[in-house]
mmCIF file of C-alpha atoms in Angstrom:
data_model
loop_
_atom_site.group_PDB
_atom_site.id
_atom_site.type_symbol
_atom_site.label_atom_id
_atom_site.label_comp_id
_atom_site.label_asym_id
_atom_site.label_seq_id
_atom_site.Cartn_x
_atom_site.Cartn_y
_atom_site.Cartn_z
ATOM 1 C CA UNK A 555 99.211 99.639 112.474
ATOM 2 C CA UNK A 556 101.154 100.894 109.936
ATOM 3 C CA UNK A 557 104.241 99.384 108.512
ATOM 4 C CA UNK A 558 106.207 102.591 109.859
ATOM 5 C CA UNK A 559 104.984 101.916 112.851
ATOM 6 C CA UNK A 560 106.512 98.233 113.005
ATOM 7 C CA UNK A 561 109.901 99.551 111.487
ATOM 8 C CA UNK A 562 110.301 101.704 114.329
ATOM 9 C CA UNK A 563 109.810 98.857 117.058
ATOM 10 C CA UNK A 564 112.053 96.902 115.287
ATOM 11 C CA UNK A 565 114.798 99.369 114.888
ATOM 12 C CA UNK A 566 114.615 100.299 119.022
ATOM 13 C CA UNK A 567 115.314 96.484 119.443
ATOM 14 C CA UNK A 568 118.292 96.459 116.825
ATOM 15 C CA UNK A 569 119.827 100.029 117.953
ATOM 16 C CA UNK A 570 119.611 98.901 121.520
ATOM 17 C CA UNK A 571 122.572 96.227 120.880
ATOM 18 C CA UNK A 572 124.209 98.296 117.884
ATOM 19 C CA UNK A 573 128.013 97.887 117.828
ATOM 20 C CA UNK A 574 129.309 99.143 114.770
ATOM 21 C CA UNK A 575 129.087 102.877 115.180
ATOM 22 C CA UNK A 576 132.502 103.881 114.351
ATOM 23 C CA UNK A 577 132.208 102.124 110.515
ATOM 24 C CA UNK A 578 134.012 104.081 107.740
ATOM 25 C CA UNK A 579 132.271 105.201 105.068
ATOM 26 C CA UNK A 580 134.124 103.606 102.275
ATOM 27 C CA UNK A 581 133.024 99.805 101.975
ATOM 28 C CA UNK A 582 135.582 97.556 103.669
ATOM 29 C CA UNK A 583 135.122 94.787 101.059
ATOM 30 C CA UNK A 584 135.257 97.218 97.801
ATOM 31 C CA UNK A 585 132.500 96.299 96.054
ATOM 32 C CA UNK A 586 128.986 97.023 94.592
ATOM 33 C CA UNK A 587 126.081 94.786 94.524
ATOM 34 C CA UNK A 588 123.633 95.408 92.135
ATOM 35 C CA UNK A 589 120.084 93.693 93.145
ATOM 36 C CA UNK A 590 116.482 92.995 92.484
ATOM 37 C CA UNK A 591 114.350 94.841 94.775
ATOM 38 C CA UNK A 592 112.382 91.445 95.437
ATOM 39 C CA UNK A 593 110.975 90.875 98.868
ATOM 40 C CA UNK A 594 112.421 87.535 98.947
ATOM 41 C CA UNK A 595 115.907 88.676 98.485
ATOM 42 C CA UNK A 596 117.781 89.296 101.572
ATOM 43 C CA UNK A 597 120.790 90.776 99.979
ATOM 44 C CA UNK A 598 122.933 90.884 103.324
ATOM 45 C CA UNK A 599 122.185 87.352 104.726
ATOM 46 C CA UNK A 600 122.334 85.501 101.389
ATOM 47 C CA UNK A 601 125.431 86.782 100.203
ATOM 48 C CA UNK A 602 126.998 87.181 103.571
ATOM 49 C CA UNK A 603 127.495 91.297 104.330
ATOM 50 C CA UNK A 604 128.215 92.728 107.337
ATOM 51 C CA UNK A 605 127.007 96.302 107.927
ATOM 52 C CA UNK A 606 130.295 98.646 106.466
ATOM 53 C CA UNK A 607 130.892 95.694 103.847
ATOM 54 C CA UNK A 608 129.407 96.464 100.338
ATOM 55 C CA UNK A 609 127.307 98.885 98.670
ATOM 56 C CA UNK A 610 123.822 97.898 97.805
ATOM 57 C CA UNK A 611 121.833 99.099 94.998
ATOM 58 C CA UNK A 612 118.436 97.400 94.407
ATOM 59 C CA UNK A 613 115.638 98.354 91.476
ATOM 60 C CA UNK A 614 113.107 96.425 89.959
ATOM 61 C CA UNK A 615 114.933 93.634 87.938
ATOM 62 C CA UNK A 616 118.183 94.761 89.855
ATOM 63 C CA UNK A 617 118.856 96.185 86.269
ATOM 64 C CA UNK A 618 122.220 97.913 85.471
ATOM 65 C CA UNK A 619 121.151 100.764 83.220
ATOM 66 C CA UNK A 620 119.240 102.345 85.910
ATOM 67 C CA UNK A 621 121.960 101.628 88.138
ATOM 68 C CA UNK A 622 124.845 103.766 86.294
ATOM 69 C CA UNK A 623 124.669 107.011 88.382
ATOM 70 C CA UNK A 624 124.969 104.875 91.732
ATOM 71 C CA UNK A 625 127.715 102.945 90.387
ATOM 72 C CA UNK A 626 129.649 105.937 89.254
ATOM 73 C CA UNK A 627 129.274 107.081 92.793
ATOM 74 C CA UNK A 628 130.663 104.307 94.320
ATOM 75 C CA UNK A 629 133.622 104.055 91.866
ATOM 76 C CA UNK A 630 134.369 107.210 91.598
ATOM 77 C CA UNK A 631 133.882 108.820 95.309
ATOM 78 C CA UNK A 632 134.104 105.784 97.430
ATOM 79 C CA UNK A 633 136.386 103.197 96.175
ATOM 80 C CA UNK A 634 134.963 100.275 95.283
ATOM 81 C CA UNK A 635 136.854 98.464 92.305
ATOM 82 C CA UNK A 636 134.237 95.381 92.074
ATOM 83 C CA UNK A 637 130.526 94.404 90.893
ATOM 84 C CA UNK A 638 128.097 91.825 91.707
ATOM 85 C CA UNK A 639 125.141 91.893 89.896
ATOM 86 C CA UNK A 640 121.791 89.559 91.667
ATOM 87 C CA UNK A 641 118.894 88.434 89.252
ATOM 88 C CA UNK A 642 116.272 85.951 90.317
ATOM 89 C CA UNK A 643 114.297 83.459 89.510
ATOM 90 C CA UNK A 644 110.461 84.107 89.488
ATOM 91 C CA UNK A 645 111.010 87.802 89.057
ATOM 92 C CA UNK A 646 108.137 90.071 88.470
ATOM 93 C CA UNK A 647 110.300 92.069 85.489
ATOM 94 C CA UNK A 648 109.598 88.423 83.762
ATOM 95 C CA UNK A 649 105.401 89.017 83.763
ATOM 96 C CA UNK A 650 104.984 92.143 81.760
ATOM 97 C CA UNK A 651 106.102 94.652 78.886
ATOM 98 C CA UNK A 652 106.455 98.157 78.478
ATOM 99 C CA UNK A 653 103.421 98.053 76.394
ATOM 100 C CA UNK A 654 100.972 96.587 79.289
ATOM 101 C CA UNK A 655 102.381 98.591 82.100
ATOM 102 C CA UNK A 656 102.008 101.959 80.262
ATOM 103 C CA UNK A 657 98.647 100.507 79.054
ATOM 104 C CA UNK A 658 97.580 100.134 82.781
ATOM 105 C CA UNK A 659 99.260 103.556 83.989
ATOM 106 C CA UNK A 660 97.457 105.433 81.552
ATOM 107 C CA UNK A 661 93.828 103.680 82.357
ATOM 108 C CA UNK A 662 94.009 103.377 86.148
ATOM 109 C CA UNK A 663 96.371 106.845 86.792
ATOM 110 C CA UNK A 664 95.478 108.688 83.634
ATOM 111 C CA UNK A 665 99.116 109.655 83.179
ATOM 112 C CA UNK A 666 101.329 109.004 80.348
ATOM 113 C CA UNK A 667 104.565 106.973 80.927
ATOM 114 C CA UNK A 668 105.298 106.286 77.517
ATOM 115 C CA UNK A 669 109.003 108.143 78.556
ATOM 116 C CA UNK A 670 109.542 105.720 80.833
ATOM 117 C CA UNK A 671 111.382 102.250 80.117
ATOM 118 C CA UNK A 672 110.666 100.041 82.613
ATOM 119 C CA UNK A 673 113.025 97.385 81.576
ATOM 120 C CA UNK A 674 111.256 94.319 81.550
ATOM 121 C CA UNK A 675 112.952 91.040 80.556
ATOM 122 C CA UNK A 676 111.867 87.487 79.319
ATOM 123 C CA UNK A 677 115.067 85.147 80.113
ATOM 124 C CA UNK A 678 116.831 86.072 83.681
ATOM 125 C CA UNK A 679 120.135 84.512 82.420
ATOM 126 C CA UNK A 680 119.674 86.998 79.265
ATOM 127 C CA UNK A 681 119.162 90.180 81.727
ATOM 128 C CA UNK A 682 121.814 89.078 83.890
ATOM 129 C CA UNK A 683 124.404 88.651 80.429
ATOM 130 C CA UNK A 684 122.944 91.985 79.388
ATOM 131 C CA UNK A 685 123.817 93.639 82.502
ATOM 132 C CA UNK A 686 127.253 92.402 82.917
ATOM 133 C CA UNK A 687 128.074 93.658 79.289
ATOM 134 C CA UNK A 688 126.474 96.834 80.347
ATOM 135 C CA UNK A 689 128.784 97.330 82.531
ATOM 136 C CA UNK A 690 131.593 95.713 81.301
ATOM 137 C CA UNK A 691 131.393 98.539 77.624
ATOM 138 C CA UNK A 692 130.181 101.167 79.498
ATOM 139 C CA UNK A 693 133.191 103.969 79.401
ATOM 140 C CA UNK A 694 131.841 105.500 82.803
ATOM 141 C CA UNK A 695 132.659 102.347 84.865
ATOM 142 C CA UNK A 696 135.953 101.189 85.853
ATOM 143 C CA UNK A 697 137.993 97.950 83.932
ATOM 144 C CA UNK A 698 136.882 95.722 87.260
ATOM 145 C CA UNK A 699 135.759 92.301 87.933
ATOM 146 C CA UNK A 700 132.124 92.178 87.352
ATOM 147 C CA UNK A 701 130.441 88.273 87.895
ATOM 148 C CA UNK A 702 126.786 87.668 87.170
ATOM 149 C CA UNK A 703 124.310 85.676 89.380
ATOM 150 C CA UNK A 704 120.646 84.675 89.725
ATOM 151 C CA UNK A 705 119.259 83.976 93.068
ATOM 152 C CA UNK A 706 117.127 80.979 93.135
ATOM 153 C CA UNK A 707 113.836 82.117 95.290
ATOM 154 C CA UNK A 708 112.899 78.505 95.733
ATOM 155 C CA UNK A 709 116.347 77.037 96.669
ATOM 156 C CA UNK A 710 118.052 80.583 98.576
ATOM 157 C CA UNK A 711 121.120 79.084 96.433
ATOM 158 C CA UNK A 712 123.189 81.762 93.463
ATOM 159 C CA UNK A 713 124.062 80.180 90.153
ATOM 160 C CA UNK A 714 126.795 82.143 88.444
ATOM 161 C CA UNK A 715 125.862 82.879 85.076
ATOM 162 C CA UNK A 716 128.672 82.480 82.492
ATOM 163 C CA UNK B 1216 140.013 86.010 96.158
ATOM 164 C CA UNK B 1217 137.577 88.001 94.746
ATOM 165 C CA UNK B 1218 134.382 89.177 96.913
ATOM 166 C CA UNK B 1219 132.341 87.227 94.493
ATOM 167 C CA UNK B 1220 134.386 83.896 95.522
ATOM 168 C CA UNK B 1221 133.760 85.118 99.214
ATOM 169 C CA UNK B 1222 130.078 85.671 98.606
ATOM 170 C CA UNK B 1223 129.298 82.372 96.314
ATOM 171 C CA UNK B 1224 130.975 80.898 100.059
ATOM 172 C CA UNK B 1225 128.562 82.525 102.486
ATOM 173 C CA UNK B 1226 126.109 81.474 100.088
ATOM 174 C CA UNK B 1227 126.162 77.953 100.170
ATOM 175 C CA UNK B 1228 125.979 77.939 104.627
ATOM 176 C CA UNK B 1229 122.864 80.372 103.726
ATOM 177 C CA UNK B 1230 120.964 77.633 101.327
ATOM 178 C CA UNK B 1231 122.048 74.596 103.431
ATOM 179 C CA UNK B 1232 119.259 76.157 106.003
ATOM 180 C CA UNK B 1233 116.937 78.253 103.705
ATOM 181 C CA UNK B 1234 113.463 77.225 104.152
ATOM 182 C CA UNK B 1235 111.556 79.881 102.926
ATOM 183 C CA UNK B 1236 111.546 78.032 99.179
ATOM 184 C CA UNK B 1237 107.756 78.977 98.548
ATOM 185 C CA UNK B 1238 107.303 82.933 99.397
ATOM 186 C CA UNK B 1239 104.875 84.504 97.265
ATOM 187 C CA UNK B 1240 106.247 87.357 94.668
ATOM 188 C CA UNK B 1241 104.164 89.847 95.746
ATOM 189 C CA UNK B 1242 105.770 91.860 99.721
ATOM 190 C CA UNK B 1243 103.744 90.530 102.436
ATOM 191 C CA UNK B 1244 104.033 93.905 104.162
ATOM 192 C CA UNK B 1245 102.745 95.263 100.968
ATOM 193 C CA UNK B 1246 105.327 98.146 101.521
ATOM 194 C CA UNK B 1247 108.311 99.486 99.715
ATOM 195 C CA UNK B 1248 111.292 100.507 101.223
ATOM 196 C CA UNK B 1249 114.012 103.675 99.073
ATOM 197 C CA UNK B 1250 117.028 103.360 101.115
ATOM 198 C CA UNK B 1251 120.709 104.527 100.315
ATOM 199 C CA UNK B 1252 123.158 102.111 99.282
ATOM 200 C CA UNK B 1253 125.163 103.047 101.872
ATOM 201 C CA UNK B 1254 127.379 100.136 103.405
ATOM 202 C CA UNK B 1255 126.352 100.745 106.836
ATOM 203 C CA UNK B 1256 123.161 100.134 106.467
ATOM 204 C CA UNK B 1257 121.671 96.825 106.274
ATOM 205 C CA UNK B 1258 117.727 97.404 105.605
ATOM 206 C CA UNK B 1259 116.875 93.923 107.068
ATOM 207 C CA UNK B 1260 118.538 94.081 110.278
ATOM 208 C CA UNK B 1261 117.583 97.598 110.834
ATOM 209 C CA UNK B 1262 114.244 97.374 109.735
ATOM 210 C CA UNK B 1263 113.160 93.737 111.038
ATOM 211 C CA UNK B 1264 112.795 92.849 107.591
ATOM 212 C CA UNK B 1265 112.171 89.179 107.213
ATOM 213 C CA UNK B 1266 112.718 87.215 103.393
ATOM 214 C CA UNK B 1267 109.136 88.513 102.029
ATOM 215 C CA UNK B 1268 108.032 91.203 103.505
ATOM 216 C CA UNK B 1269 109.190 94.208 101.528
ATOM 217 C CA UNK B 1270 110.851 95.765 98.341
ATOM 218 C CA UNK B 1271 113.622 97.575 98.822
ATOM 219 C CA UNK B 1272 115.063 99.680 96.616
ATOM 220 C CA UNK B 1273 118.323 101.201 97.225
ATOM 221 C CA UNK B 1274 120.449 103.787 95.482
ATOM 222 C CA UNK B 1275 123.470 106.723 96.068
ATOM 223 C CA UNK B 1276 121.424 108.735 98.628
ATOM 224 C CA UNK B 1277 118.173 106.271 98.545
ATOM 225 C CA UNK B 1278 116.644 109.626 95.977
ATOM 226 C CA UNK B 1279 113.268 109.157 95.348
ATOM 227 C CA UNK B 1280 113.499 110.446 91.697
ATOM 228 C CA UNK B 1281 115.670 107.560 90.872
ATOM 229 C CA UNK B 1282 113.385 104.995 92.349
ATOM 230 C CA UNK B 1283 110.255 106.077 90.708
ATOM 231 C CA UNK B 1284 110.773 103.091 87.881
ATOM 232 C CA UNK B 1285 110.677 100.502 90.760
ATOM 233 C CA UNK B 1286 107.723 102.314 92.528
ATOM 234 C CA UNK B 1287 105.166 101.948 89.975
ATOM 235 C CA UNK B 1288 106.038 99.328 89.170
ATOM 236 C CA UNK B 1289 105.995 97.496 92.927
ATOM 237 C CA UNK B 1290 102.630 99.855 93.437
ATOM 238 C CA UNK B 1291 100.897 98.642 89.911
ATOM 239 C CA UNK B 1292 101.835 95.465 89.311
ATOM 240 C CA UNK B 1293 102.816 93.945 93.212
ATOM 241 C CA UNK B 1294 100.225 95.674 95.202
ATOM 242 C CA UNK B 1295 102.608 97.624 97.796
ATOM 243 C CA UNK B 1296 100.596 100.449 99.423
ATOM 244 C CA UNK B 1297 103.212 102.022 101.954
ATOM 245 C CA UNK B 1298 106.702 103.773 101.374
ATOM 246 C CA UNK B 1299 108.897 104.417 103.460
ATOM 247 C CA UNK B 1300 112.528 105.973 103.139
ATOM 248 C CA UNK B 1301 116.016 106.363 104.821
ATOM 249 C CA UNK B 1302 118.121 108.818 104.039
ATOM 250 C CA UNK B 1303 121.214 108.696 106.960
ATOM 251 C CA UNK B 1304 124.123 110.480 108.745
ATOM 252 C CA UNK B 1305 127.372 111.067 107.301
ATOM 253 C CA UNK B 1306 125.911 110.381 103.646
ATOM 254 C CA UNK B 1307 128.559 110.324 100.796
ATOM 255 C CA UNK B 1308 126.197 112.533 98.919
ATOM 256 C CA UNK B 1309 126.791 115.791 101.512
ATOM 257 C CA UNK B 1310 130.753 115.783 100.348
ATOM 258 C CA UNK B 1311 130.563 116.817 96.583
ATOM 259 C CA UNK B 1312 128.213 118.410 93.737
ATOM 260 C CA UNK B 1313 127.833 118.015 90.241
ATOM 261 C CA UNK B 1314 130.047 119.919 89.325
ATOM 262 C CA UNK B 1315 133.150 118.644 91.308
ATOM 263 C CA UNK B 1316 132.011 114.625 89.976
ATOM 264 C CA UNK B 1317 131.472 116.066 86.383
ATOM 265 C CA UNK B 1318 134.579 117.617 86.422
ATOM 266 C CA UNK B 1319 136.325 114.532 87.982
ATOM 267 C CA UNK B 1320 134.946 111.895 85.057
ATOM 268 C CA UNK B 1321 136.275 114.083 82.464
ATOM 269 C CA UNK B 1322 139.437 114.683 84.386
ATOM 270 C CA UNK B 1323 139.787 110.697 84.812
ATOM 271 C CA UNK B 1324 137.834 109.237 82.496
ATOM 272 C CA UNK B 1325 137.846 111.778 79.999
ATOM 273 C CA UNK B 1326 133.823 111.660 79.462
ATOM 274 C CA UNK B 1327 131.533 114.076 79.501
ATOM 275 C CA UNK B 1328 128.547 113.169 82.153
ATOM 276 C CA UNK B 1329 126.811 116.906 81.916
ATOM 277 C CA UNK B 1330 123.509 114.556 81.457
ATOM 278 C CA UNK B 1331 123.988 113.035 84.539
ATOM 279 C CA UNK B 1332 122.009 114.583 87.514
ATOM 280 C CA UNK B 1333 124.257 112.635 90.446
ATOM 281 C CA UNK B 1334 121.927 114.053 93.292
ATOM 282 C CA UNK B 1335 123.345 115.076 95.704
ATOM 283 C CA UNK B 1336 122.576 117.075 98.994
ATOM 284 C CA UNK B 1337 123.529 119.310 101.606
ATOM 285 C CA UNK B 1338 121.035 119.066 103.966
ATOM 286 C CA UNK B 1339 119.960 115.106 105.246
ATOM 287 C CA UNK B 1340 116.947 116.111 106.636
ATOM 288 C CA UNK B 1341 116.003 118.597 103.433
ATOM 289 C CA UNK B 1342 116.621 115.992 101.106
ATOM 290 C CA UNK B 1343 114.274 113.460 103.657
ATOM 291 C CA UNK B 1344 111.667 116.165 103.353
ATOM 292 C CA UNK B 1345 112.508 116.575 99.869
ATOM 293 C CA UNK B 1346 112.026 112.945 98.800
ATOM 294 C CA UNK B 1347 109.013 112.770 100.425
ATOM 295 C CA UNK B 1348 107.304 115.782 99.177
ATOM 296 C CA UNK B 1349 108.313 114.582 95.594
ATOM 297 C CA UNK B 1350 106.154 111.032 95.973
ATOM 298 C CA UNK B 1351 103.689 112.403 97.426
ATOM 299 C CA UNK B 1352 102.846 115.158 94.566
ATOM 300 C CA UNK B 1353 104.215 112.480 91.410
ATOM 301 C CA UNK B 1354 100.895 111.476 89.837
ATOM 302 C CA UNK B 1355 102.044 108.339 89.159
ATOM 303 C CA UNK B 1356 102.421 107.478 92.865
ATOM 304 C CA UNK B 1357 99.535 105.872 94.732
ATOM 305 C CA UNK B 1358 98.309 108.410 97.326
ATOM 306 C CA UNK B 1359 99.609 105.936 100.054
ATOM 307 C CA UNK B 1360 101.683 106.679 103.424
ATOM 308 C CA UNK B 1361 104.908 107.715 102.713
ATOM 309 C CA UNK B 1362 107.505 108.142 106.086
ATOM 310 C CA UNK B 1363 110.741 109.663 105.854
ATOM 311 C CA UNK B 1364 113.404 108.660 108.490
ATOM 312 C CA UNK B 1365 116.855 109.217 109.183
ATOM 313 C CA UNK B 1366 119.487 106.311 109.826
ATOM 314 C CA UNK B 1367 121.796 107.462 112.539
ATOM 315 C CA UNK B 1368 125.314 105.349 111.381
ATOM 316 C CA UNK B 1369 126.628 106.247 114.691
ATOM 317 C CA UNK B 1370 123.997 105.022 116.768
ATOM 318 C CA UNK B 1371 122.018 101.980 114.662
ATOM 319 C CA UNK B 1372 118.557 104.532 115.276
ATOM 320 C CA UNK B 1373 116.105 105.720 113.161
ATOM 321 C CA UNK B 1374 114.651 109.138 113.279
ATOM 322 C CA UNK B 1375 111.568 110.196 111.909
ATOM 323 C CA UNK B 1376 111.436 113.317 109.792
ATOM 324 C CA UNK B 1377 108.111 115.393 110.251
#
């Protein structure tokens, strides 16, 4: 069966006791998470969000950069005036370059992704510091509190970076 | 107190029970999930998405162009083989175009973001069909399943585009 498949079962169950269908579309708690798209990150249970609470944008490495047109969204159409960016330990980002993943594109795909950064990293407190600043200098975001983190997949515990 | 005080709170009650310390990187479900970052929406719940099972990539409208970093990378390097995406009701990115955001950043912000393609849509099901369509022709996208679905806000459902 197909994961589709499985998704829809599980959504009958979940819509069949749905509550919250009068949410607004602005999120309650005013703020943006930005997250690793890492299987073992539950963004909503681990950092405690309701459904209507926070905006969610995950990518691989939960980097910023890529995250800029989202975030400009959600400052700039939909009110949120904070930012939360998630890192983790054990991420994939930490296991390659842009050298070896174009290498293997071009080999197995025979396509050329040399215009592609993929935004690897070798130090998670480095990319989350990085990302922060990002954010922090870039003249498209908003003068708001912005605090780091890296999710520890062994421990389900955030550390604050600082 | 900030959300990220809030969240480092709801934090610590999710550690003091986590037991899911030894997941493996790679999704169990070996599929990848674009969704929007839409605050209603919580891809776990929704989903019956357990810690491990899925990536889950998230951005303003859950675009497909946007996410095609994190797809090769989750389908080259992590081994996912399905996609599926959710696109939903009453989606921030039906209210404005470029034009009226461009226009607003300068206004505001006084920079110039005519590089920016904010994607947005007038059509939910269009841009479903859209999304799709646009995986499923990109070269550098496995030639895997790919479903399309709509989340109904109002209702907690999912509805399959076709």
């Amino acid at each position: 069966m197909s994961v589709a498949k499985e998704v829809e079962a599980a959504n009958s169950r979940y819509a069949a006791s749905f509550t919250k269908g009068d949410l607004p579309l602005p999120p309650a708690r005013k703020v943006a998470i930005i997250a690793c798209m890492d299987a073992r990150l539950d963004t909503a249970r681990a950092l405690g969000l309701e459904e209507g609470d926070a905006h969610v944008i995950r990518n691989a490495g939960g980097r910023a950069t890529d995250a800029l047109r989202s975030i400009v969204i959600s400052q700039q159409l939909l009110g949120t005036r904070e930012i939360i960016i998630v890192h983790h330990t054990d991420c994939g980002m930490l296991t390659f370059t842009d050298d070896a993943i174009r290498t293997k594109v071009r080999t197995d795909l025979h396509q050329n992704v040399d215009h592609i950064a993929f935004l690897p990293f070798g130090d998670v407190k480095q990319s989350v510091l990085d990302d922060v600043k990002f954010l922090a200098d870039s003249p498209l975001v908003l003068d708001v509190p912005i605090t780091g983190y890296i999710y520890e997949v062994e421990t389900g515990k955030i550390v604050k970076v600082e």
